[in-house]
Coordinates of N, CA, C and O in Angstrom, one line a residue:
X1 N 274.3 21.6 261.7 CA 275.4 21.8 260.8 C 275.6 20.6 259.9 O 275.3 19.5 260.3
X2 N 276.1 20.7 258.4 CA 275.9 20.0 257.8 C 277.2 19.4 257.7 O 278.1 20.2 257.5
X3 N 277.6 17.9 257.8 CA 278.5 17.5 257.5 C 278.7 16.0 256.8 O 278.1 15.0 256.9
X4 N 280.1 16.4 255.8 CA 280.3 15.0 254.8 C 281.7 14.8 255.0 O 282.6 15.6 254.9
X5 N 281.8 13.4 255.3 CA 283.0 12.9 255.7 C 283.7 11.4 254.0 O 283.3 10.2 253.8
X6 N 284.3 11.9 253.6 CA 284.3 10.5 252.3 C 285.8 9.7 252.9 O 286.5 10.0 253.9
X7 N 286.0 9.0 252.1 CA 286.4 7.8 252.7 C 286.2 6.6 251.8 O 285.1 6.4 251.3
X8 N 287.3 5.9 251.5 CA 287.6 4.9 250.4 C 288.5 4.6 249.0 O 288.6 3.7 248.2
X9 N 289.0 6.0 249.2 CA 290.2 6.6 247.9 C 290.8 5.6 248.0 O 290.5 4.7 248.8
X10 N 292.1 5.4 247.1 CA 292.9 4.5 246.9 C 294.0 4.2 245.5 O 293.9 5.0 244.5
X11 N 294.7 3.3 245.5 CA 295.3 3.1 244.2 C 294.5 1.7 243.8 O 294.3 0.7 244.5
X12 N 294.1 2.0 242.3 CA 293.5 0.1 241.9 C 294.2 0.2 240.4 O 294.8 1.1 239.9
X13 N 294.1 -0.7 240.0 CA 294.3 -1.3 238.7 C 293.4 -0.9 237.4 O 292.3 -0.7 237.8
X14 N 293.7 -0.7 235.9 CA 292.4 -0.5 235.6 C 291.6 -1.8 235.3 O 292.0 -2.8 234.7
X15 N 290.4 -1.4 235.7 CA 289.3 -2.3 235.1 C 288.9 -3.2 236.9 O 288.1 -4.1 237.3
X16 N 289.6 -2.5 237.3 CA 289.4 -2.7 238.9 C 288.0 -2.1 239.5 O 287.3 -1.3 238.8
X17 N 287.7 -2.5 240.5 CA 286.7 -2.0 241.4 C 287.1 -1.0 243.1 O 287.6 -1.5 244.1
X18 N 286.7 0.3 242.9 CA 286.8 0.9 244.6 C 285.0 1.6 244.9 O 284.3 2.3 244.2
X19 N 284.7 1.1 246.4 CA 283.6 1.7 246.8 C 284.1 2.6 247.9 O 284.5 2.3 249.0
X20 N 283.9 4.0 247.3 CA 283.6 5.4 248.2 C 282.7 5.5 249.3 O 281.7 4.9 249.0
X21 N 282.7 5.9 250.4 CA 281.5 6.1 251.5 C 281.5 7.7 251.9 O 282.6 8.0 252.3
X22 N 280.7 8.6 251.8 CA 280.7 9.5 252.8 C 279.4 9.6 253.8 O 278.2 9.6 253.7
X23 N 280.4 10.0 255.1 CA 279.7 9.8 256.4 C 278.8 11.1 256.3 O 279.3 12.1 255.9
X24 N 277.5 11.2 256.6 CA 276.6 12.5 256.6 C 276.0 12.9 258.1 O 275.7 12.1 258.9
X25 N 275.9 14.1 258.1 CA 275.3 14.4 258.9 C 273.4 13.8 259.5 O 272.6 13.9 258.6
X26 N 272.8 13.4 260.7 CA 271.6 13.1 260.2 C 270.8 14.3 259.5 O 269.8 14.3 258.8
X27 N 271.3 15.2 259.9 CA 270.3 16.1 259.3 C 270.3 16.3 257.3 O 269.3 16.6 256.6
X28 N 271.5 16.1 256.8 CA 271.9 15.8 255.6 C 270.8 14.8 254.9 O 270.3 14.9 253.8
X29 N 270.8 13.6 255.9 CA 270.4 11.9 255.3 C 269.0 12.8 255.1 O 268.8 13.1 254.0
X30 N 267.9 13.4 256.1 CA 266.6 13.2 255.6 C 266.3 14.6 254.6 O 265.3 14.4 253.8
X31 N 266.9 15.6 254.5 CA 266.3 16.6 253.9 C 267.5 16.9 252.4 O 267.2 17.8 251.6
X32 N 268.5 16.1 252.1 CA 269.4 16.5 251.2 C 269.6 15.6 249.9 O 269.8 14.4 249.9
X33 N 269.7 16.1 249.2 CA 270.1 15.4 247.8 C 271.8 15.1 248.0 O 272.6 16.1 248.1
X34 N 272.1 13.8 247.9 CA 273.5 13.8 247.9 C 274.3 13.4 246.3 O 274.1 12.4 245.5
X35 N 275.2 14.3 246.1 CA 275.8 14.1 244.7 C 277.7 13.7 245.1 O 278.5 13.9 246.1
X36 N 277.8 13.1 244.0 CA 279.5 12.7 243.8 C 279.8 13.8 242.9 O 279.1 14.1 242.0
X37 N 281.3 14.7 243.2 CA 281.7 15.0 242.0 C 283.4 14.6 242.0 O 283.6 14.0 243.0
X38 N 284.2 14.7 241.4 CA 285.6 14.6 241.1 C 286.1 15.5 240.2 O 285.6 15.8 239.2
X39 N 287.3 15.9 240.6 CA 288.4 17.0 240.1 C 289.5 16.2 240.6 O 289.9 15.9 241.7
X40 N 290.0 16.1 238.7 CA 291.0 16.1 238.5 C 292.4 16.6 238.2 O 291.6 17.6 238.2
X41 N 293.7 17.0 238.0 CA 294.6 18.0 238.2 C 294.5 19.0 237.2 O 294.8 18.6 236.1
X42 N 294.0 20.3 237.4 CA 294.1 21.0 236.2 C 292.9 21.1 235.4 O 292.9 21.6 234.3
X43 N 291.7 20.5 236.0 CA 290.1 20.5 235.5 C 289.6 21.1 236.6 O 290.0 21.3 237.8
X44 N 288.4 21.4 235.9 CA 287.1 21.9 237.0 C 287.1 20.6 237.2 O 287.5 19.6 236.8
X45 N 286.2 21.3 238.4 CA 285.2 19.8 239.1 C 284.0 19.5 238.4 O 283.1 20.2 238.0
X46 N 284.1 18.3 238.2 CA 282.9 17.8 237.3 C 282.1 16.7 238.1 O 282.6 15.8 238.7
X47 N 280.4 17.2 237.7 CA 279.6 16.2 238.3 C 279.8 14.5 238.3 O 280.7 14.2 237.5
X48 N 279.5 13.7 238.7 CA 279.7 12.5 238.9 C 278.0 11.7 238.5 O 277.6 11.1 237.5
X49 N 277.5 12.1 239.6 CA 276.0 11.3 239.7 C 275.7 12.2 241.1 O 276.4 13.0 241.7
X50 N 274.0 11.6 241.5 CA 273.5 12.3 242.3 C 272.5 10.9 242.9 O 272.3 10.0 242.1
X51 N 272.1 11.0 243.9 CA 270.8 10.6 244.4 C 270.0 11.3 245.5 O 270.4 11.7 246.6
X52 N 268.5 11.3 244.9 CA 267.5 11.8 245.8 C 267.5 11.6 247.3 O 268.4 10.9 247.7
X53 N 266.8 12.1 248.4 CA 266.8 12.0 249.9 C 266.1 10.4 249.9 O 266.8 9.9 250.8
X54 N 265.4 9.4 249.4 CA 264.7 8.6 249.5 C 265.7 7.4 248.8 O 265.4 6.3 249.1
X55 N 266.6 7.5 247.9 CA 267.4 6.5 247.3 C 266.6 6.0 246.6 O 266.7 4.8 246.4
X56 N 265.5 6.7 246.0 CA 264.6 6.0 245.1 C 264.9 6.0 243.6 O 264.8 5.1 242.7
X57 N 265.8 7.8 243.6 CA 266.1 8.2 242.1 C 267.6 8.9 242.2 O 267.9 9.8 242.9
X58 N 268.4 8.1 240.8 CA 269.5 8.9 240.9 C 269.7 9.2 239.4 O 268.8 8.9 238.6
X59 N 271.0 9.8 239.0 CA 271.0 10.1 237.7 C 273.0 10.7 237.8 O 273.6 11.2 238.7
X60 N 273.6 10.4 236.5 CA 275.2 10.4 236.3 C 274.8 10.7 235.2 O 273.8 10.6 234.4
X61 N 276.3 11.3 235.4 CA 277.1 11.7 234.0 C 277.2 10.6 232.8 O 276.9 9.5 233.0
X62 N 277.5 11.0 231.5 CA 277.7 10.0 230.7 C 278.6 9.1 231.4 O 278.4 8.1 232.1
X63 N 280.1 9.6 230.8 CA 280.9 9.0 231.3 C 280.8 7.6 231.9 O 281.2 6.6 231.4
X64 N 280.3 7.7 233.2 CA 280.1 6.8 234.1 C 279.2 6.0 234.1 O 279.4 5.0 234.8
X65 N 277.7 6.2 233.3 CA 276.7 5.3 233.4 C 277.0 3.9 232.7 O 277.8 3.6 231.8
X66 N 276.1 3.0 233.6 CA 277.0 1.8 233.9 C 277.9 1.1 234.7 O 277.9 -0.1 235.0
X67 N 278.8 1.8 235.0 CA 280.0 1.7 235.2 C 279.8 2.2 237.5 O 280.0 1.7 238.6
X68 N 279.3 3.3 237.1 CA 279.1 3.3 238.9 C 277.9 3.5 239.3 O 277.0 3.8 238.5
X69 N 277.8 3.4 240.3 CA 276.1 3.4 241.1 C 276.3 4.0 242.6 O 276.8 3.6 243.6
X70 N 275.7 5.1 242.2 CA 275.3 6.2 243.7 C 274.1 4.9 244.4 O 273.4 4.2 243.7
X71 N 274.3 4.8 246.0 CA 273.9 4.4 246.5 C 273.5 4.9 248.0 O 274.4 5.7 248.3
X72 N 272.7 4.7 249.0 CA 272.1 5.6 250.3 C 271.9 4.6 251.8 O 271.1 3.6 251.6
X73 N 272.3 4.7 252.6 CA 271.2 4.1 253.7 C 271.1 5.1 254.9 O 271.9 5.2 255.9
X74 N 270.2 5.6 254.7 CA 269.6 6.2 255.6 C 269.8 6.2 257.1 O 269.9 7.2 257.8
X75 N 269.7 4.6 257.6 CA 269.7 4.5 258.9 C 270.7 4.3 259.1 O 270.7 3.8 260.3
X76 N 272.2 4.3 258.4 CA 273.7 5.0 258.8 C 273.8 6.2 258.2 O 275.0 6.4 258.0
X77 N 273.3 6.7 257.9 CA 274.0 8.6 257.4 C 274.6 8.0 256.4 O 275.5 8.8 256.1
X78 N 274.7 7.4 255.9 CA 275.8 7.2 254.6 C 275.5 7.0 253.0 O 274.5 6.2 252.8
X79 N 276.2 7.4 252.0 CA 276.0 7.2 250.8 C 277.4 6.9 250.3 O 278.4 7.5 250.7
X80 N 277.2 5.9 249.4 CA 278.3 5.5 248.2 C 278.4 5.5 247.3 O 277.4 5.8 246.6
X81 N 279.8 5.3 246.6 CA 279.7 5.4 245.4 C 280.2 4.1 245.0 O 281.2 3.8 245.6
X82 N 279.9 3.4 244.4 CA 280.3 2.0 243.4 C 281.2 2.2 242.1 O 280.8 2.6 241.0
X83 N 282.4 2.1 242.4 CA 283.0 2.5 240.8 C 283.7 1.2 240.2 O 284.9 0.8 240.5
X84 N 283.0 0.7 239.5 CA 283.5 -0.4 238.5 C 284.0 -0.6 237.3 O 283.7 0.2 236.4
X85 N 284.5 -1.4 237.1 CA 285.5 -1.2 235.6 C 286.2 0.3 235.4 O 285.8 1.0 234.5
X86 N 287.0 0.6 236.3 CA 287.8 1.8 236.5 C 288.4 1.9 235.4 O 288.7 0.9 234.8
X87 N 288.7 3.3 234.8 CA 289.7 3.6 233.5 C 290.8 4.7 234.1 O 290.3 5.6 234.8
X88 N 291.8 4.6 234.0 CA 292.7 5.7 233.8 C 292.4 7.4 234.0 O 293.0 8.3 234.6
X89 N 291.1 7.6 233.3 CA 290.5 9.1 233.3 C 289.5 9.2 234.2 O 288.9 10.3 234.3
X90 N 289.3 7.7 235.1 CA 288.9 8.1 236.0 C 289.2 8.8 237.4 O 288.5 9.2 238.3
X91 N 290.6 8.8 237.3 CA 291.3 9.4 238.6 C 291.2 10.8 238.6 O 291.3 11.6 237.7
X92 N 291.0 11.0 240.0 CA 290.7 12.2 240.2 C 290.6 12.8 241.9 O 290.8 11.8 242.5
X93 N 290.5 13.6 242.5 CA 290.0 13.6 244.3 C 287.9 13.5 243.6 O 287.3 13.9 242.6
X94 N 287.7 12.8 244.8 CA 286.2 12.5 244.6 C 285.6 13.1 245.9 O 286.1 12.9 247.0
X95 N 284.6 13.8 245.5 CA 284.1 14.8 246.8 C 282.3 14.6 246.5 O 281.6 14.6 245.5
X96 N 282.0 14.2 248.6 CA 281.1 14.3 248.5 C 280.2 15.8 248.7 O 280.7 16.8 249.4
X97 N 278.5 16.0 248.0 CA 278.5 16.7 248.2 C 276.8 16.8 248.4 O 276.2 16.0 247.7
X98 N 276.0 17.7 249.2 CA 274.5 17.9 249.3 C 274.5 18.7 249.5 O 275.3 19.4 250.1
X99 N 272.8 19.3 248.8 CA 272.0 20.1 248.6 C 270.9 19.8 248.7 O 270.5 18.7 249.0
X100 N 270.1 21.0 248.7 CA 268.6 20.9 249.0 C 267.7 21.0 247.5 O 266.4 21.0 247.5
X101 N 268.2 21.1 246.6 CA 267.8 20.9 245.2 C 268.0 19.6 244.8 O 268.4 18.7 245.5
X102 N 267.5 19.5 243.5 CA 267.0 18.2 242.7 C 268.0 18.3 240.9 O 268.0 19.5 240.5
X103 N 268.3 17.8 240.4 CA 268.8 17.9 239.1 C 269.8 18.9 238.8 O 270.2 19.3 237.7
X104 N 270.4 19.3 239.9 CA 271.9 19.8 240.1 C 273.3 19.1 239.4 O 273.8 18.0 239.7
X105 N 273.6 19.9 238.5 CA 275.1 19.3 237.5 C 276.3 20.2 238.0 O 277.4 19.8 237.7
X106 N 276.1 21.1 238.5 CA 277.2 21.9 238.7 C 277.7 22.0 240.1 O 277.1 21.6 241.0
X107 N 278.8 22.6 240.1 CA 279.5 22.6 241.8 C 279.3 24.0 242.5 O 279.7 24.3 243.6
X108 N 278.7 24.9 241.4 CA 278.2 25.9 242.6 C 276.7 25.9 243.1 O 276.0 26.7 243.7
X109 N 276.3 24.5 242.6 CA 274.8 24.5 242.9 C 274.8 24.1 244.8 O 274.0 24.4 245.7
X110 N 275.9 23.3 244.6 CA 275.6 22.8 245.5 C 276.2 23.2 247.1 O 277.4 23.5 247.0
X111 N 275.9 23.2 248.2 CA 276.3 24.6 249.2 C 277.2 23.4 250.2 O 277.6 23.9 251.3
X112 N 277.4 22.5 250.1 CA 277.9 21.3 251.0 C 279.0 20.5 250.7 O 278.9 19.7 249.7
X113 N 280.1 20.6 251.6 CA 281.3 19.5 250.6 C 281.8 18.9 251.9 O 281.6 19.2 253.0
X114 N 282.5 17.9 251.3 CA 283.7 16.8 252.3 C 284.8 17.4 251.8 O 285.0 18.2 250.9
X115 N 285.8 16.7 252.8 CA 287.0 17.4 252.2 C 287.9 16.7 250.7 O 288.8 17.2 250.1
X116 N 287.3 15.4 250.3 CA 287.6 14.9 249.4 C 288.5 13.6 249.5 O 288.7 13.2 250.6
X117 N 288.9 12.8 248.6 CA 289.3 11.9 248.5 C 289.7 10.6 247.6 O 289.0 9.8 247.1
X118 N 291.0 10.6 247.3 CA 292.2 10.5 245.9 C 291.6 8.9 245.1 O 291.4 7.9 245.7
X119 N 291.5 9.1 244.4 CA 291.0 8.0 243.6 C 292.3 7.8 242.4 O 292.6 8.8 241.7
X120 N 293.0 6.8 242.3 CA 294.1 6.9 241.5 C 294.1 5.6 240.5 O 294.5 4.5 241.0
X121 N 293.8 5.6 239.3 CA 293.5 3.9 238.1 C 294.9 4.3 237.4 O 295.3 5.4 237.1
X122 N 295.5 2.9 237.3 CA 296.8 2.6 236.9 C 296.1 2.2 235.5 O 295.0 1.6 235.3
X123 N 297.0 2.5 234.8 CA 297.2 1.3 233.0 C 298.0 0.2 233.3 O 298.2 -0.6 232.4

């Protein structure tokens, strides 16, 4: 069974720094692509970034490039998210999520969620 545990929400400042973790299942770490997405009040859920099973290749949203870095280690089940220089629009619940596909942008692609977790940037 597949499971994602996230962990790291919070309130920051803008232009602040928070790093995300979610806990994965082992069976998740070797065979799944794991993606960030976040939903905000009153929006769909929108992609974040993604990285490959190997943490070799990832790929984000405009938005965010630069600014955050999907990250993996394997030999803890875990992937992160790095969110730096936080803005205001970046708040949102941030949910981890994997799949068994590659170049996935959408949230029905993907068949695996955490239950989420509050990300809140002050002005």
């Amino acid at each position: 069974q597949v499971q994602l545990v996230e962990s790291g929400g919070g309130l920051v400042q803008a232009g602040g720094s928070l790093r995300l973790s979610c806990a994965t299942s082992e069976r998740t770490v070797s065979d799944f692509t794991l993606a960030w997405f976040r939903q905000a009040p009153g929006k769909e859920r929108e992609f974040v970034g993604a990285i490959d099973w190997s943490g070799g290749m990832s790929y984000y949203t405009d938005s965010v490039k630069g600014r955050f870095t999907i990250s993996r280690d394997n030999a803890k089940n875990m992937v992160y998210l790095q969110m730096n220089n936080l803005k205001p629009e970046d708040t949102a619940v941030y949910y981890c999520a994997a799949d068994l596909g590659w170049g996935r942008r959408t949230a029905h692609e993907y068949d695996y969620w955490g239950q989420g977790t509050q990300v809140t940037v002050s002005s």
